[in-house]
Coordinates of C-alpha atoms and ligand atoms in Angstrom, one line a residue:
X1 CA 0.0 0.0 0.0
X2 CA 1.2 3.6 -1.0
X3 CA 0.0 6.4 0.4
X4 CA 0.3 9.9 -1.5
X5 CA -0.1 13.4 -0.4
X6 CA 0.2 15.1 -3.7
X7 CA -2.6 15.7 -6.0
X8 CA -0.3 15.9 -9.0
X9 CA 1.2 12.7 -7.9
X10 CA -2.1 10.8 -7.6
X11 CA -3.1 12.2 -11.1
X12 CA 0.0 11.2 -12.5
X13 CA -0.5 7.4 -11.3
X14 CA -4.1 7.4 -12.0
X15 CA -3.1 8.1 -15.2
X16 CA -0.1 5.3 -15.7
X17 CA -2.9 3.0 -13.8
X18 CA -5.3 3.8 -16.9
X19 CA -2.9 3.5 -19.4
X20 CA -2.6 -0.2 -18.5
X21 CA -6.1 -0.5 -18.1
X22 CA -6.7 -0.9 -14.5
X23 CA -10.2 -0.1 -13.2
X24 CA -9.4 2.3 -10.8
X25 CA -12.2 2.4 -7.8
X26 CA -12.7 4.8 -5.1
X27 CA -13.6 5.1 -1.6
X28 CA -14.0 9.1 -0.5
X29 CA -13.4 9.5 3.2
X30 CA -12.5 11.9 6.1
X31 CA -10.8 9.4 7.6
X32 CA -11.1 8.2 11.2
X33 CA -12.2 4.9 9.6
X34 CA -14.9 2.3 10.8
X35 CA -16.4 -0.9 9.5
X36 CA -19.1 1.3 7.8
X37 CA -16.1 2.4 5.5
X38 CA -14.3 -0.8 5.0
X39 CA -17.6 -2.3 3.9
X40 CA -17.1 0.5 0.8
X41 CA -13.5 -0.5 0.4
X42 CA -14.9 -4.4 0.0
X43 CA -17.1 -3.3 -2.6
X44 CA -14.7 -1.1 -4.4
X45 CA -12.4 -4.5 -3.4
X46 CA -14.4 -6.7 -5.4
X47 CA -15.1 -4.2 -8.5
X48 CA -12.1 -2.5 -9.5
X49 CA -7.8 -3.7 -10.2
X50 CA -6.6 -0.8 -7.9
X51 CA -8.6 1.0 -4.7
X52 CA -8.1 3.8 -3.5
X53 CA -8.9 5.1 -0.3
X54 CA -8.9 9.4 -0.2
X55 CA -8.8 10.8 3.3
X56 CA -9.4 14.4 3.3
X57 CA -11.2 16.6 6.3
X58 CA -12.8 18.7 3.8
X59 CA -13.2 21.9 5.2
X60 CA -15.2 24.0 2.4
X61 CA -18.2 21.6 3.7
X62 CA -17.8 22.4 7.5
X63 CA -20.0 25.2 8.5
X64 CA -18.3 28.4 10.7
X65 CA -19.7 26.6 14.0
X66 CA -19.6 23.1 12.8
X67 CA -16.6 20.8 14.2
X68 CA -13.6 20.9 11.7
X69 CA -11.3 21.6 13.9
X70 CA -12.6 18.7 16.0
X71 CA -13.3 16.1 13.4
X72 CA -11.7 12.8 15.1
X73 CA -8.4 11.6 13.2
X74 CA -6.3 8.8 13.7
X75 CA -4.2 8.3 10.4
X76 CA -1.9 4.8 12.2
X77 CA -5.5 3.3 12.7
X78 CA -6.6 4.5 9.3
X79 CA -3.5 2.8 8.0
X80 CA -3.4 -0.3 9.6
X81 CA -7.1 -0.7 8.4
X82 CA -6.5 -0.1 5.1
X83 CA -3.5 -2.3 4.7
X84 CA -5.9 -5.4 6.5
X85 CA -8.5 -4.7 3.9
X86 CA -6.3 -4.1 0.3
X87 CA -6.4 -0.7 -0.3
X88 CA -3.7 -0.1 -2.6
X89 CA -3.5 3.7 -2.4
X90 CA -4.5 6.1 0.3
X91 CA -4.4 9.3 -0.8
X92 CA -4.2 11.8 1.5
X93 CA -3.7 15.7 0.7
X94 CA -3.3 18.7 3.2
X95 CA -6.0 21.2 3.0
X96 CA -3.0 23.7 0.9
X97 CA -2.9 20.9 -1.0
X98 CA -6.3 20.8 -2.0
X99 CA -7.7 24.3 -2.3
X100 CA -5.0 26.7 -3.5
X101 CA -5.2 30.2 -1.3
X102 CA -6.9 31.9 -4.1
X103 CA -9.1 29.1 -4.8
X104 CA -12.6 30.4 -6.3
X105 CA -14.5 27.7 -8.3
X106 CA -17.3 25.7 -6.8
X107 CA -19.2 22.7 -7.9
X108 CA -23.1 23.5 -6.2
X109 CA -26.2 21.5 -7.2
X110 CA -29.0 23.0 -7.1
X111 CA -31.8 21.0 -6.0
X112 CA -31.6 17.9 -4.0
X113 CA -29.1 20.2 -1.8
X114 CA -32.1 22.3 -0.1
X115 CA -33.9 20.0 1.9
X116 CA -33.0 17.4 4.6
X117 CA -29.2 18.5 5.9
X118 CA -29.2 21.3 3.5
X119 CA -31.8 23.2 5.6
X120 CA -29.7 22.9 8.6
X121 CA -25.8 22.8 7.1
X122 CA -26.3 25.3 3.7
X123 CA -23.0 25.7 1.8
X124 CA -22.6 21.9 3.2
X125 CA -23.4 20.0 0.0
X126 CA -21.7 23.1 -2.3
X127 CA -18.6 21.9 0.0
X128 CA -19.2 17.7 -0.9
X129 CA -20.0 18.5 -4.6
X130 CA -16.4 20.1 -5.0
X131 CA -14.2 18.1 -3.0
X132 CA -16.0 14.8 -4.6
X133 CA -15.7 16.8 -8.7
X134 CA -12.1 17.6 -7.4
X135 CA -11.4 13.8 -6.0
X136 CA -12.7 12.8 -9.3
X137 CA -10.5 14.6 -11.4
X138 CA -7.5 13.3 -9.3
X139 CA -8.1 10.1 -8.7
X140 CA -9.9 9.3 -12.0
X141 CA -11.7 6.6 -11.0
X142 CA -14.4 4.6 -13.3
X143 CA -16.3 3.1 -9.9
X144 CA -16.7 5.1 -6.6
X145 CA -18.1 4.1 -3.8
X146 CA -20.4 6.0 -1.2
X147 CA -22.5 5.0 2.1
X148 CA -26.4 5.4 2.5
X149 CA -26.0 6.1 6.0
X150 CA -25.4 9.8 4.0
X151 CA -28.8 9.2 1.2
X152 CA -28.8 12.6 0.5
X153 CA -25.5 13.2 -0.2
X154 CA -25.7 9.9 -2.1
X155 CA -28.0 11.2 -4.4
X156 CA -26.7 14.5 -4.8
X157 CA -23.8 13.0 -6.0
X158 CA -25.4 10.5 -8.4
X159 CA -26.5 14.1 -10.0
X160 CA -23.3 15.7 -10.2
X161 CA -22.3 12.7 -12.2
X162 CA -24.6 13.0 -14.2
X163 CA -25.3 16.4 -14.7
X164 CA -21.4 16.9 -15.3
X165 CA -20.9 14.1 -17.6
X166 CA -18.5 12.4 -15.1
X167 CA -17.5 9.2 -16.8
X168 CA -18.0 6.9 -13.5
X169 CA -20.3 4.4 -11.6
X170 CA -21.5 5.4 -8.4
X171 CA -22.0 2.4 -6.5
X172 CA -23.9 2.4 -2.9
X173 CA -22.7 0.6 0.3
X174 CA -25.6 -0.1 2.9
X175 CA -25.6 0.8 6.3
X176 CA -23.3 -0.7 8.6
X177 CA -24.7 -0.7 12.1
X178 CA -22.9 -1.7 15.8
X179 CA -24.9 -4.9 17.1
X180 CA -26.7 -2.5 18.9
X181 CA -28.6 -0.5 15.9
X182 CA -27.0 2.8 15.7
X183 CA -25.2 3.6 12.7
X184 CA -21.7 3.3 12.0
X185 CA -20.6 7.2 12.4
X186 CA -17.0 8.3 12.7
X187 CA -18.9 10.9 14.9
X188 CA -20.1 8.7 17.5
X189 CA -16.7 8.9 19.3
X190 CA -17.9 12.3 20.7
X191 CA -20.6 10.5 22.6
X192 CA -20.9 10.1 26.5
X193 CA -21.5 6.9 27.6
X194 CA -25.0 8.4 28.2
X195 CA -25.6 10.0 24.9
X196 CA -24.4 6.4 23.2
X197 CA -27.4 4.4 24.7
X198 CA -29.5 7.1 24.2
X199 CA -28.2 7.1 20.4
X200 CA -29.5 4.0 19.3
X201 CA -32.8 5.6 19.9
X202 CA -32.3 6.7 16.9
X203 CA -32.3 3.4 15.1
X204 CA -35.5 2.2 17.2
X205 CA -37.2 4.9 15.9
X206 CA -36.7 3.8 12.1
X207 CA -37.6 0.5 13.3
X208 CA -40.9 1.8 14.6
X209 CA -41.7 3.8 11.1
X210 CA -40.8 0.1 8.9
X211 CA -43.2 -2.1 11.6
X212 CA -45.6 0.4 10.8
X213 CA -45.3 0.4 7.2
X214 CA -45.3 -3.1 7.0
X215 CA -48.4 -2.6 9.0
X216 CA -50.2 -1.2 6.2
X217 CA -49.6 2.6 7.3
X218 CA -48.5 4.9 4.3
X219 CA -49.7 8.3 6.0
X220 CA -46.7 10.1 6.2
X221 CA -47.9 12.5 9.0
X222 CA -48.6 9.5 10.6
X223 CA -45.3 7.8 10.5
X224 CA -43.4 11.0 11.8
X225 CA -45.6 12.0 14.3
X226 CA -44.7 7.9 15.7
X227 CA -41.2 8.9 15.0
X228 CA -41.2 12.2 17.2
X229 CA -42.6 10.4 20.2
X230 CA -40.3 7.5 19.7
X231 CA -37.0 9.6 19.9
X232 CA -38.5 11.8 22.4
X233 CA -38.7 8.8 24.6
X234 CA -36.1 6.8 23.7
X235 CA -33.2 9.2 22.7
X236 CA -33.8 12.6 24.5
X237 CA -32.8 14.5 21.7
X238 CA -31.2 17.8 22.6
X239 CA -32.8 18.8 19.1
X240 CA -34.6 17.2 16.1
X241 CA -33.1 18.8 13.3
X242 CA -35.9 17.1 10.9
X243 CA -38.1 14.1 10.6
X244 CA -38.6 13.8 6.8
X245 CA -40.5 11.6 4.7
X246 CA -39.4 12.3 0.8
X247 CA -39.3 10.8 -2.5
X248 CA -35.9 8.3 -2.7
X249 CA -35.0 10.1 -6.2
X250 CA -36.4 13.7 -5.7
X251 CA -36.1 13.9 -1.9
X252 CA -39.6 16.2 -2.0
X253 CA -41.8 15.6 0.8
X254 CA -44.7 12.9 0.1
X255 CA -48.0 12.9 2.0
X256 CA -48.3 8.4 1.4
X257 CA -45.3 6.0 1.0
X258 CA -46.4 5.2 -2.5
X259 CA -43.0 4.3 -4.6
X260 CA -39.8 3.8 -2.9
X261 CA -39.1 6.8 0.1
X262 CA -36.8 7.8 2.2
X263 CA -37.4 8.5 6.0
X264 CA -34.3 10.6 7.2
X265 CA -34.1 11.6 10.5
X266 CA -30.8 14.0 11.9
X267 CA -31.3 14.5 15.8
X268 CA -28.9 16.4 18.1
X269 CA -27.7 14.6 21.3
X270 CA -25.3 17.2 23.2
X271 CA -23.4 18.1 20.9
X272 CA -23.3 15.3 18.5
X273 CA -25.0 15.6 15.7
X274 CA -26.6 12.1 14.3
X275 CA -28.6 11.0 10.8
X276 CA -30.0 7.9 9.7
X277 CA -32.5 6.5 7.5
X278 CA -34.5 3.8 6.5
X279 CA -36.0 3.0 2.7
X280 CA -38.8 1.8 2.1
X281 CA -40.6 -0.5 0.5
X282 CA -37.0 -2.2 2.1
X283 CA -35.4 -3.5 -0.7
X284 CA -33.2 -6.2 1.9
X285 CA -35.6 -6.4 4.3
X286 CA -33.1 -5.2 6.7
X287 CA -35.3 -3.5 9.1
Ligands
PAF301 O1 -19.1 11.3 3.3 C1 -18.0 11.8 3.6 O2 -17.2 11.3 4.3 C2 -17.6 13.1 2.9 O3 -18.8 13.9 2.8 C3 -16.9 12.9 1.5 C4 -17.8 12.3 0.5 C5 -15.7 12.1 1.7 C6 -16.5 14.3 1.0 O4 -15.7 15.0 1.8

């Protein structure tokens, strides 16, 4: 495993790699890995000659009170993970490295952004959408992989490929959950002990919206107004950021689960902030 720091140096391997026809796949990160990310790298694993793992704290997508200067890193961990797993490259860049002092082009879609995190983060997915155009461009990949713990940002980037003609797959990992329910989050390391088992509150709530779908309830106002009361209960939320109920590909609010939706929740605990989601109809019956 090789790990680079130079954009130019990546680019220029990406391009040797292509020359010989390797499938180049990658795996975006900000490091601090978990097994929700080395679930990605198996996919990217089984799908491409060469991974590569990029592990960049991006800051353009951090908001002026948000936690970039306390994002969690832990590059011998990340390291020693990546070696276990097969990741032939990690590429990770310094911030100079990335946006040049006078940097002033951004990538910004301009729909799928405004709901869901973008109501509560804005300039957030302006901030993913040029980091991820940018890793592209470096890394060159024809596969990358991303999580649906982050569906939004899933699909937003599914638009910037193809909206700007990027010549890649975007390939989904599911969520990777601790035995417990709550979602693999490199944020949960800022938990209490208290906040964690309040946390998984989170996951029961989900649970509580699939039983009830599965049920036979579609009402939407139903389903959130069950949701509320769950995490009220269960997790104590400092703060619901928002209960939605939206169309998977258009993430618009629906009034009835009709065609496949997703029911995103981001919650506050202290001063963690926490998002997860279920699909339905569940396509793996996982809940
Ligand atoms: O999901 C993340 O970890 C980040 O948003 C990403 C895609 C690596 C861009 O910085």
């Amino acid at each position: 495993m090789i790990i680079i720091s130079s954009s130019g140096e990546m680019q220029a391997q990406a391009i040797q790699l292509r020359q010989k026809s390797m499938r180049i796949g990658l795996v975006p990160t900000m490091g601090f890995l978990h097994d929700g990310h080395m679930s990605l790298v198996r996919i990217a694993r089984k799908m491409s000659d060469i991974v590569v793992l990029s592990s960049f704290v991006n800051p353009t997508q951090f908001g002026p009170a948000e936690d970039f200067n306390k994002y969690p890193r832990n590059e011998g961990q990340d390291d020693r993970l990546c070696e276990l797993e097969g990741v032939d490259i990690v590429f990770r860049p310094s911030a100079g490295e990335m946006y040049a002092k006078d940097h002033s082009v951004y990538v910004e879609e301009m729909d799928l952004s405004s709901g869901l995190c973008g109501q509560s983060r804005p300039g957030h997915f302006r901030g993913v959408t040029t980091i991820v155009a940018k890793l592209f461009n470096i890394v060159l990949p024809q596969i990358a992989v991303f999580g649906r713990k982050d569906a939004q940002q899933a699909r937003v980037i599914e638009q910037l490929v193809r909206d700007l003609n990027f010549p890649i797959k975007i390939v989904l990992g599911q969520i990777i959950r601790e035995p417990d329910g709550l979602a693999m989050s490199s944020r949960n390391s800022y938990l209490s002990a208290n906040e964690r088992e309040r946390a998984v509150g989170v996951y029961k709530s989900l649970c509580i919206a699939a039983d009830l779908y599965r049920n036979g309830v579609s009402d939407t106002a139903t389903i959130s107004n069950r949701i509320r009361s769950s995490l009220e209960k269960e997790c104590r939320p400092d703060s619901i950021d928002y209960i939605d109920i939206v169309d998977y590909m258009t993430l618009k609010k629906v009034d009835k689960i009709t065609i496949k939706s997703l029911i995103a929740v981001a919650v506050r605990i202290g001063h963690t902030r926490l998002i997860d989601n279920v699909v339905l109809p569940s396509e793996d019956n996982q809940y």
